[in-house]
Short mmCIF file of C-alpha atoms in Angstrom, two decimals:
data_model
loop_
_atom_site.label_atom_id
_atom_site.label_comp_id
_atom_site.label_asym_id
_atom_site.label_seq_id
_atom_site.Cartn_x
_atom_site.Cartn_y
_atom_site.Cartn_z
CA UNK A 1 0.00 0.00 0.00
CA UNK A 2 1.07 3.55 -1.29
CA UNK A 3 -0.23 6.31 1.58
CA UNK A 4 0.63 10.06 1.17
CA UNK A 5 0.28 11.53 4.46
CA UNK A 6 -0.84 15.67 4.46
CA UNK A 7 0.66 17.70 7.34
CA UNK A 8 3.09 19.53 9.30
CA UNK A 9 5.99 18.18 9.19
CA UNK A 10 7.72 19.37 12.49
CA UNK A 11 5.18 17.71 14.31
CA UNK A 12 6.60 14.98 16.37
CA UNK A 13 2.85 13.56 16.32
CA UNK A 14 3.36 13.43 12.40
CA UNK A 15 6.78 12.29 12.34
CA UNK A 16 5.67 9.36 15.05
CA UNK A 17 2.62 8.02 12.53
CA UNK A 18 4.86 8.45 9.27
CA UNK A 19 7.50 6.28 11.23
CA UNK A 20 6.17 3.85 12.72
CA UNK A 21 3.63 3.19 9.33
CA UNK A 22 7.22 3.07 7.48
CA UNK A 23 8.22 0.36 9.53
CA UNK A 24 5.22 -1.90 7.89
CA UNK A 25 5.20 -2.72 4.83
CA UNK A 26 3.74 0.59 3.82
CA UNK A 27 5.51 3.02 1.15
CA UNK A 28 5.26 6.44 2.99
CA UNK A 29 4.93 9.98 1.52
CA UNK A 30 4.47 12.89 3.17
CA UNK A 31 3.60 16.12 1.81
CA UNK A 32 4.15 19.34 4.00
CA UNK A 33 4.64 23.41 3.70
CA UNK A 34 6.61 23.35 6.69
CA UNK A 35 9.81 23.15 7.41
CA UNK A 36 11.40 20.06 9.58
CA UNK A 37 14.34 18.66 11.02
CA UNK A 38 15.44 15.63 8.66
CA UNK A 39 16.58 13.88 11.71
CA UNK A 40 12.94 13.62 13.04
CA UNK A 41 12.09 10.94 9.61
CA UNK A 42 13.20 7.12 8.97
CA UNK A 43 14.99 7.15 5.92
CA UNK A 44 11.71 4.80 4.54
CA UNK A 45 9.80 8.02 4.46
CA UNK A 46 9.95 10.19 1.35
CA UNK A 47 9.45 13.92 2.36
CA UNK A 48 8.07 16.36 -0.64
CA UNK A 49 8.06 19.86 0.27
CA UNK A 50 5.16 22.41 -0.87
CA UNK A 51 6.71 26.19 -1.81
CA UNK A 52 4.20 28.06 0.13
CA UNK A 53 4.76 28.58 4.12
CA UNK A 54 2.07 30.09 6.41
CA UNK A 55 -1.62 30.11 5.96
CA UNK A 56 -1.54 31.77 2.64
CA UNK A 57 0.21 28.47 1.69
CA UNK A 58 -3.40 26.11 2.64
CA UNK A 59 -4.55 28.11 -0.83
CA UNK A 60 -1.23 28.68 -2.84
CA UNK A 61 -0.60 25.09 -2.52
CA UNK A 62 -3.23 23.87 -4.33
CA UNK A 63 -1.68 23.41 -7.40
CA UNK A 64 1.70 21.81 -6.26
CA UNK A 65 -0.16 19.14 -3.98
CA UNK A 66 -2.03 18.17 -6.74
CA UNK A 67 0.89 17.98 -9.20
CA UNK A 68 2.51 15.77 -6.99
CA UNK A 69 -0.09 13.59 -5.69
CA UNK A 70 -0.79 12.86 -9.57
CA UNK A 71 2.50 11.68 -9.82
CA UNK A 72 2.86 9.88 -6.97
CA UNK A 73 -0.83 8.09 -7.51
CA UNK A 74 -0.98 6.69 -3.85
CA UNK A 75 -3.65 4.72 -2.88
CA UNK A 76 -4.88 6.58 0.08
CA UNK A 77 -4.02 10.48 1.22
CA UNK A 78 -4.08 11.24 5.11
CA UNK A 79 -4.66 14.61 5.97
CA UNK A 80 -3.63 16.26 9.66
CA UNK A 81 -5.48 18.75 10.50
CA UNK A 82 -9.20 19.57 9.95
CA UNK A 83 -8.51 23.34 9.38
CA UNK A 84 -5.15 24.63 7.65
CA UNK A 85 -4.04 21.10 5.98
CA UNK A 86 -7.68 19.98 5.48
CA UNK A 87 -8.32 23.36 3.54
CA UNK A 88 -5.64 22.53 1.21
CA UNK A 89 -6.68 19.04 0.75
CA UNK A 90 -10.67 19.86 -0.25
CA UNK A 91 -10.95 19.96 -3.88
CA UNK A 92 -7.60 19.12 -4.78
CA UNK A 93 -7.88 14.88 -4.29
CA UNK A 94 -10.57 12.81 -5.40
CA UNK A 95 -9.37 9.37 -4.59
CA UNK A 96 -9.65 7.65 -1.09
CA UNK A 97 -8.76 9.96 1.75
CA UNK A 98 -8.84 9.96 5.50
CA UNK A 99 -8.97 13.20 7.57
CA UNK A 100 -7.56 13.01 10.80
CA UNK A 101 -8.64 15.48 13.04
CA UNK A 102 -6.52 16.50 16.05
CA UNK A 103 -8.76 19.09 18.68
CA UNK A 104 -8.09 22.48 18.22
CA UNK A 105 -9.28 22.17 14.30
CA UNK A 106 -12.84 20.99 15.65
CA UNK A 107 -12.56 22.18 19.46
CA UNK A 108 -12.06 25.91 18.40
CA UNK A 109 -11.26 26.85 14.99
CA UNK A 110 -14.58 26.31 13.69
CA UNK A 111 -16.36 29.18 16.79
CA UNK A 112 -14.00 32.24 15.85
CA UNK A 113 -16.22 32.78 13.22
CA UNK A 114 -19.36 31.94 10.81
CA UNK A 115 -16.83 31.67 8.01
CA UNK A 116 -14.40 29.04 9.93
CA UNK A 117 -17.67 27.11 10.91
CA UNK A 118 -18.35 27.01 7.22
CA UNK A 119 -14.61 26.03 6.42
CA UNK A 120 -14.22 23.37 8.77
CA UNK A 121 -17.50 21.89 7.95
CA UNK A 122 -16.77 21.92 3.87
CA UNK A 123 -13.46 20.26 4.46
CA UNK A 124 -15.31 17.67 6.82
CA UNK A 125 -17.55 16.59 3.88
CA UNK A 126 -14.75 16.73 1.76
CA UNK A 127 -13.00 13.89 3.22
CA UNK A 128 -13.99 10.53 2.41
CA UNK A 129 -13.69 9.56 5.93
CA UNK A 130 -12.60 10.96 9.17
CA UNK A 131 -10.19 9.56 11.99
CA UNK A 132 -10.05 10.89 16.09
CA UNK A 133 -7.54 10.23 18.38
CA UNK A 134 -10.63 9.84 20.75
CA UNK A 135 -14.23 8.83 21.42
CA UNK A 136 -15.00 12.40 22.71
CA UNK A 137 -13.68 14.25 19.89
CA UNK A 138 -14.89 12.02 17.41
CA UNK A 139 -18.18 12.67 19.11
CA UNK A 140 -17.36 16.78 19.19
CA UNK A 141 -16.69 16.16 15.44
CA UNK A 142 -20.10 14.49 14.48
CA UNK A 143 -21.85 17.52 16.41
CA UNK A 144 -20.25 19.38 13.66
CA UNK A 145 -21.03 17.15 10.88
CA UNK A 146 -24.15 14.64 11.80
CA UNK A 147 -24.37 12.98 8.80
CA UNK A 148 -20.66 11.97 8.99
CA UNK A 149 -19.79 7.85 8.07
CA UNK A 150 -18.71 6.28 11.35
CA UNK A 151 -15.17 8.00 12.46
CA UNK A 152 -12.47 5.79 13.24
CA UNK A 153 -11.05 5.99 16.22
CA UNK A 154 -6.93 6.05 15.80
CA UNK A 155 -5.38 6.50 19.59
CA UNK A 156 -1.48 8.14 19.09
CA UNK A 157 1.02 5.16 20.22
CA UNK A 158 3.35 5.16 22.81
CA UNK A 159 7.14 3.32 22.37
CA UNK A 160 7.05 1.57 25.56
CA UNK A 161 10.54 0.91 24.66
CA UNK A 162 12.12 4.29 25.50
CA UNK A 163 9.04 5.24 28.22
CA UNK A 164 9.73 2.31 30.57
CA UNK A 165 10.23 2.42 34.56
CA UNK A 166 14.02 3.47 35.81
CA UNK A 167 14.07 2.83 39.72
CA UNK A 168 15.12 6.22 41.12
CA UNK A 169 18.23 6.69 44.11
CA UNK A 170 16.49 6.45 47.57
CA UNK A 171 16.94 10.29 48.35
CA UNK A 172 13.76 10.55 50.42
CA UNK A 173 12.40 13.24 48.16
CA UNK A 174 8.33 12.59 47.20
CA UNK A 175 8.27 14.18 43.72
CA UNK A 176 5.36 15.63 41.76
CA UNK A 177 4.89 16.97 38.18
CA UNK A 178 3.75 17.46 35.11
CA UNK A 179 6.18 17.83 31.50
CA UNK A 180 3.74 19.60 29.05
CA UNK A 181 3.61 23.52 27.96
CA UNK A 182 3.41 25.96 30.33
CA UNK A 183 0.00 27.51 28.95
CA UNK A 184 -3.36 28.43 30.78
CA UNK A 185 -5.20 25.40 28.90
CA UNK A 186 -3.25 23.06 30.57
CA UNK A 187 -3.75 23.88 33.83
CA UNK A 188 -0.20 24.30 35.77
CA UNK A 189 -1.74 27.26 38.09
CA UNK A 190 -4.29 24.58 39.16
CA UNK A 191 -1.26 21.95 39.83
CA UNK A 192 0.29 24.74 41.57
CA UNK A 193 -2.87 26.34 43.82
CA UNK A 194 -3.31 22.18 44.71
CA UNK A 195 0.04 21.29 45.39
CA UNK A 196 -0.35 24.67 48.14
CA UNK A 197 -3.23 23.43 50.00
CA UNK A 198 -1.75 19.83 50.09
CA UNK A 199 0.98 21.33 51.80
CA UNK A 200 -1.20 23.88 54.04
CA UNK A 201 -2.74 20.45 54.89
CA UNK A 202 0.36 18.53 55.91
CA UNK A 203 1.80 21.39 58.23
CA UNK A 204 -2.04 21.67 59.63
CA UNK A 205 -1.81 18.06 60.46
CA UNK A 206 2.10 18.45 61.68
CA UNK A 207 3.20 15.87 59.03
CA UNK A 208 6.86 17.34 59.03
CA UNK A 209 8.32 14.32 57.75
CA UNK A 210 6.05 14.20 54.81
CA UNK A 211 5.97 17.98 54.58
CA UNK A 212 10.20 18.00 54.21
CA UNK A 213 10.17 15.70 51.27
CA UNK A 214 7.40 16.99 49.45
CA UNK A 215 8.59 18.66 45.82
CA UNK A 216 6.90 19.86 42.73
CA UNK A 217 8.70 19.79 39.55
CA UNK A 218 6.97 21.09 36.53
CA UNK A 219 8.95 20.46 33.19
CA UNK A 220 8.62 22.74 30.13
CA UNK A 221 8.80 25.80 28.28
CA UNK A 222 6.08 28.56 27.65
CA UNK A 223 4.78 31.48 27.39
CA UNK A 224 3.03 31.37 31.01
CA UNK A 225 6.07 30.70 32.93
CA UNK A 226 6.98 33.95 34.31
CA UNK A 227 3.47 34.08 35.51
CA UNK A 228 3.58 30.66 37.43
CA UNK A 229 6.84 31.65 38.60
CA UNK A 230 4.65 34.49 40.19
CA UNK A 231 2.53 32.59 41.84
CA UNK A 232 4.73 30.44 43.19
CA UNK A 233 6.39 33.05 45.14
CA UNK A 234 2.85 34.54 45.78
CA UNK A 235 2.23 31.20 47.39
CA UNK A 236 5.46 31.21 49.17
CA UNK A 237 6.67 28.08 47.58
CA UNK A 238 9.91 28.98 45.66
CA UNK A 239 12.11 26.65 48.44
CA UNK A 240 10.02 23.23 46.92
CA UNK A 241 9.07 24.16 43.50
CA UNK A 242 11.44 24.02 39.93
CA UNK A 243 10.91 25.65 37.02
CA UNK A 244 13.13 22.85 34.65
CA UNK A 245 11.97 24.98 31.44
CA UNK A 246 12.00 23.13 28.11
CA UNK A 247 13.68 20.21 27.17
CA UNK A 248 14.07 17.63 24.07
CA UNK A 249 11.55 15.18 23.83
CA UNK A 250 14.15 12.58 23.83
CA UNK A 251 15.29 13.27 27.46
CA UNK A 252 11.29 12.94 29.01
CA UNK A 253 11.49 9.46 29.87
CA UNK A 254 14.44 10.72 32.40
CA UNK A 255 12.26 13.69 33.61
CA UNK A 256 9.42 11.38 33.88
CA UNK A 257 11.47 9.13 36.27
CA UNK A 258 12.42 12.09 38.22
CA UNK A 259 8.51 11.96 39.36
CA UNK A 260 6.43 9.96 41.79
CA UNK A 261 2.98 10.97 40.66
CA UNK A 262 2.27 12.68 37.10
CA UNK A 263 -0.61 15.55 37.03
CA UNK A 264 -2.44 16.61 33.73
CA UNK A 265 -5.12 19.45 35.44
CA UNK A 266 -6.11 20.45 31.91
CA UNK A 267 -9.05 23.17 31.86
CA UNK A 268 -9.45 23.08 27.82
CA UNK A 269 -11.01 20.27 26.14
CA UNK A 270 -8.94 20.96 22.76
CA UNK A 271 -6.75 18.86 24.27
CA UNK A 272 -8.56 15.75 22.88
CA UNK A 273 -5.78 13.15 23.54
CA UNK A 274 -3.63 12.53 26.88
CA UNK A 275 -0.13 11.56 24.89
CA UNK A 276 1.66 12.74 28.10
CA UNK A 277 -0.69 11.12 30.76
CA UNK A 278 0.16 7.84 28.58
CA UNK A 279 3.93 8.27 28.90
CA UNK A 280 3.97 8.82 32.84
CA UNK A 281 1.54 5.62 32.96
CA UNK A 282 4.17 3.89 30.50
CA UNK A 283 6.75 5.07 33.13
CA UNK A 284 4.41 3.19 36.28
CA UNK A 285 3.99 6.76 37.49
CA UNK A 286 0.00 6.75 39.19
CA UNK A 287 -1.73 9.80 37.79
CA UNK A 288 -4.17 12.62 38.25
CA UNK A 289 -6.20 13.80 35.42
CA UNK A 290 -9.16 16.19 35.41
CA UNK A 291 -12.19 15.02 33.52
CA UNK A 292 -11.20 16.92 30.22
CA UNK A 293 -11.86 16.59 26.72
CA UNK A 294 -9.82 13.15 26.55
CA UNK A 295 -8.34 13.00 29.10
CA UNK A 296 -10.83 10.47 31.11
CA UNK A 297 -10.01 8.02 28.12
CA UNK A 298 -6.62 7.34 28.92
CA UNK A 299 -7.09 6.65 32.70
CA UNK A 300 -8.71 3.59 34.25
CA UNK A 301 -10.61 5.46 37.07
CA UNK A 302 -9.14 4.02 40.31
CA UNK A 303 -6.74 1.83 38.30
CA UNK A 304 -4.48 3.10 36.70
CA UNK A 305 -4.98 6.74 38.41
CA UNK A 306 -7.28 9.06 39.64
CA UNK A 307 -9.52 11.82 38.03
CA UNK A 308 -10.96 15.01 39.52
CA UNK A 309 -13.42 18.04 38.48
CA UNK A 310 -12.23 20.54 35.97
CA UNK A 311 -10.71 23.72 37.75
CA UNK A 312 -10.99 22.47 40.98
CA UNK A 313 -7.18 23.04 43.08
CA UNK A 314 -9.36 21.21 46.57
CA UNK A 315 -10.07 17.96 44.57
CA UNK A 316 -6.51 17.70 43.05
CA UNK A 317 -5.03 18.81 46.49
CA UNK A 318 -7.42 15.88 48.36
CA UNK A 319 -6.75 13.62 44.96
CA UNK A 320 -2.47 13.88 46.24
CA UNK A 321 -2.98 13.72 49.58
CA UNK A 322 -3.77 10.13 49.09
CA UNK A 323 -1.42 9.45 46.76
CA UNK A 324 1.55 11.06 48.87
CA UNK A 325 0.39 9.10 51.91
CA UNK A 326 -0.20 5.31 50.71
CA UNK A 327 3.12 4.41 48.83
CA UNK A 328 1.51 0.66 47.83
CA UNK A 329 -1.58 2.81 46.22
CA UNK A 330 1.17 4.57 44.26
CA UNK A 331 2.92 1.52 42.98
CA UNK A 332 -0.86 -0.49 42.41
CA UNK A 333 -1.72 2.18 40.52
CA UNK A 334 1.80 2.54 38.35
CA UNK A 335 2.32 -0.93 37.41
CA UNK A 336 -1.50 -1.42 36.31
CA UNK A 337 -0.67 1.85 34.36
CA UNK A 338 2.00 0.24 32.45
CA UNK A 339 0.02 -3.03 31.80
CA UNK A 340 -2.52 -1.02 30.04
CA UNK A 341 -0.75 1.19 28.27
CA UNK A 342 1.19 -1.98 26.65
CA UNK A 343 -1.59 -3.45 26.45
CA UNK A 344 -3.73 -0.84 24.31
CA UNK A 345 -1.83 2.16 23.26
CA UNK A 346 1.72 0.41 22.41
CA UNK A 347 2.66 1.42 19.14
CA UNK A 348 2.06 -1.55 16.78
CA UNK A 349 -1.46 -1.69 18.63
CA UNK A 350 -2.40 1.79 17.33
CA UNK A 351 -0.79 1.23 14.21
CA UNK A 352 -2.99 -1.82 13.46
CA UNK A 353 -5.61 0.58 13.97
CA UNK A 354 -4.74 3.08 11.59
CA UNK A 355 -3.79 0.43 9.11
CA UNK A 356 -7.63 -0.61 9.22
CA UNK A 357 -8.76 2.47 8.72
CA UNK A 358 -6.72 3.11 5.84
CA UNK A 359 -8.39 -0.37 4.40
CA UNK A 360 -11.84 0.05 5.08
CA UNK A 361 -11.40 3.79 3.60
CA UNK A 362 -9.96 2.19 -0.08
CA UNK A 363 -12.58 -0.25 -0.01
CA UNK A 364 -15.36 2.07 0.93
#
């Protein structure tokens, strides 16, 4: 099978799908306006670059994407991205093509406006069929679209290879974080407010012990970290809290076995898809996850970790002070979050998923 996969190319969600596909016996093409680091690509992927960069490029592109999907004649195009990518996809292909739609394109694009509402729905229709990384997006993307074919539901894989358990030095230290963006969607201000009153609740109850090894370590860059920083010396917490700014995706494994529990306190439900909550649990690390767009999906309520109410610092505070006390919880929790994610969101599990959807799309 010949698949030409539309989108941006310096997306290590992108890169991850054309990869791992590559590895099958699937001849991969992806065609993309932005630029990219070659490193990012297997050399089984074959990379075709559009001229146009920006959004003027979803129009100017038009006529190169269809010059070279002519002469590439794949069996199947995947488009990334509902909005800018699926724009430049509508009209131009004809044959087989699946739309893969990733949360902002559906979440918020199409309310800015009567004319992106218009947009998004045209290049909805447009595709022959449509894929979500989860049940409650796909559902989000039907409520655009109601007479929509069934959408395929293609979870992002996780190498449990590289994301794997690393026993960490017996310092004493009780470690919680997050690695993601440091933007108000995500939440890190509630991680922050919760990770106060946990500790307001320790020294209330004299738990000194506990108290002394308690940190909070969030990991990433953003534009909302001078902010945080703020309000963590509003809060009076700059002696337990780090600020470990942005780092490489290839060194998150070792930040995620700097941690004891993982929190994802999201507040947006854009983000459709807990790729991070998945990596702690492939790490063994219990989490916390507010009940967010997709984020419930990727957590076995009570099993693989614990999930609170949107916005709500008490619930996450109450939702660690369990966790902090109850070290066997922790590890019950971990290990089961490990099985699963092997079990259901390992890589060649979610690419046997996307290679069915590709199939059922040609033969439709």
């Amino acid at each position: 099978m010949k698949i030409a996969i539309l989108g941006p190319a310096n997306s290590i969600h992108v890169s991850r799908w054309c990869n791992a596909l590559a590895q099958q016996d699937i001849e991969v093409h992806l065609v993309t306006q932005h630029d990219f680091d070659v490193h990012q690509y297997s050399d089984r992927v074959r990379v075709h670059l559009l001229p146009y960069r920006g959004g003027k490029g979803y129009f100017l592109n038009r006529r190169a994407l269809g010059k070279v999907l002519a002469e590439m004649s794949p069996d199947l195009l995947n488009c990334h991205y509902a909005s800018g990518y699926g724009t430049l996809m509508a009209g131009v292909w004809r044959g087989p093509s699946l739309l893969s739609v990733w949360g902002a394109d559906v979440y918020e694009f199409p309310y800015e406006s009567r004319f992106k509402m218009w947009l998004i729905k045209r290049n909805l229709r447009a595709a022959g069929r449509i894929a979500s990384t989860s049940h409650v997006m796909a559902e989000q993307t039907r409520s655009l679209c109601p007479e929509l074919a069934p959408i395929f539901v293609t979870p992002f894989g996780i190498d449990t290879a590289r994301f794997v358990p690393v026993p960490r030095a017996a310092d004493g230290r009780l470690v919680i974080g997050t690695v993601k963006t440091m933007a108000k969607k995500y939440g890190i201000d509630i991680l922050i407010h919760g990770y106060a009153l946990l500790r307001q609740r320790l020294q209330d109850e004299k738990a000194d012990d506990l108290l002394g090894r308690l940190e909070l370590l969030l990991v990433g860059g953003g534009g909302e970290t001078a902010v945080l920083q703020a309000l963590v010396a509003q809060l009076g917490l700059e002696a337990s809290v780090t600020f470990a700014g942005q780092v490489d995706h290839t060194a998150v494994p070792d930040w995620l076995n700097r941690l004891d529990i993982y929190v994802a306190a999201s507040r947006n439900d854009s983000e459709s898809f807990g790729v991070a909550i998945l990596e702690a649990s492939s790490c063994a690390l219990p989490v916390v996850v507010s009940r967010m767009g997709g984020l419930p999906e990727v957590v076995a309520e009570n099993e693989t970790g614990l999930i609170i109410p949107n916005e709500n610092p008490q619930a996450l505070a109450d939702a660690l002070y369990l966790l902090v006390q109850d070290s066997a919880l922790r590890n019950r929790l971990g290990v089961a979050g490990r099985a699963r994610v092997c079990q259901q969101f390992s890589w060649d599990h979610c690419v046997t998923l996307m290679r069915d959807a590709y199939r059922q799309t040609v033969a439709a």
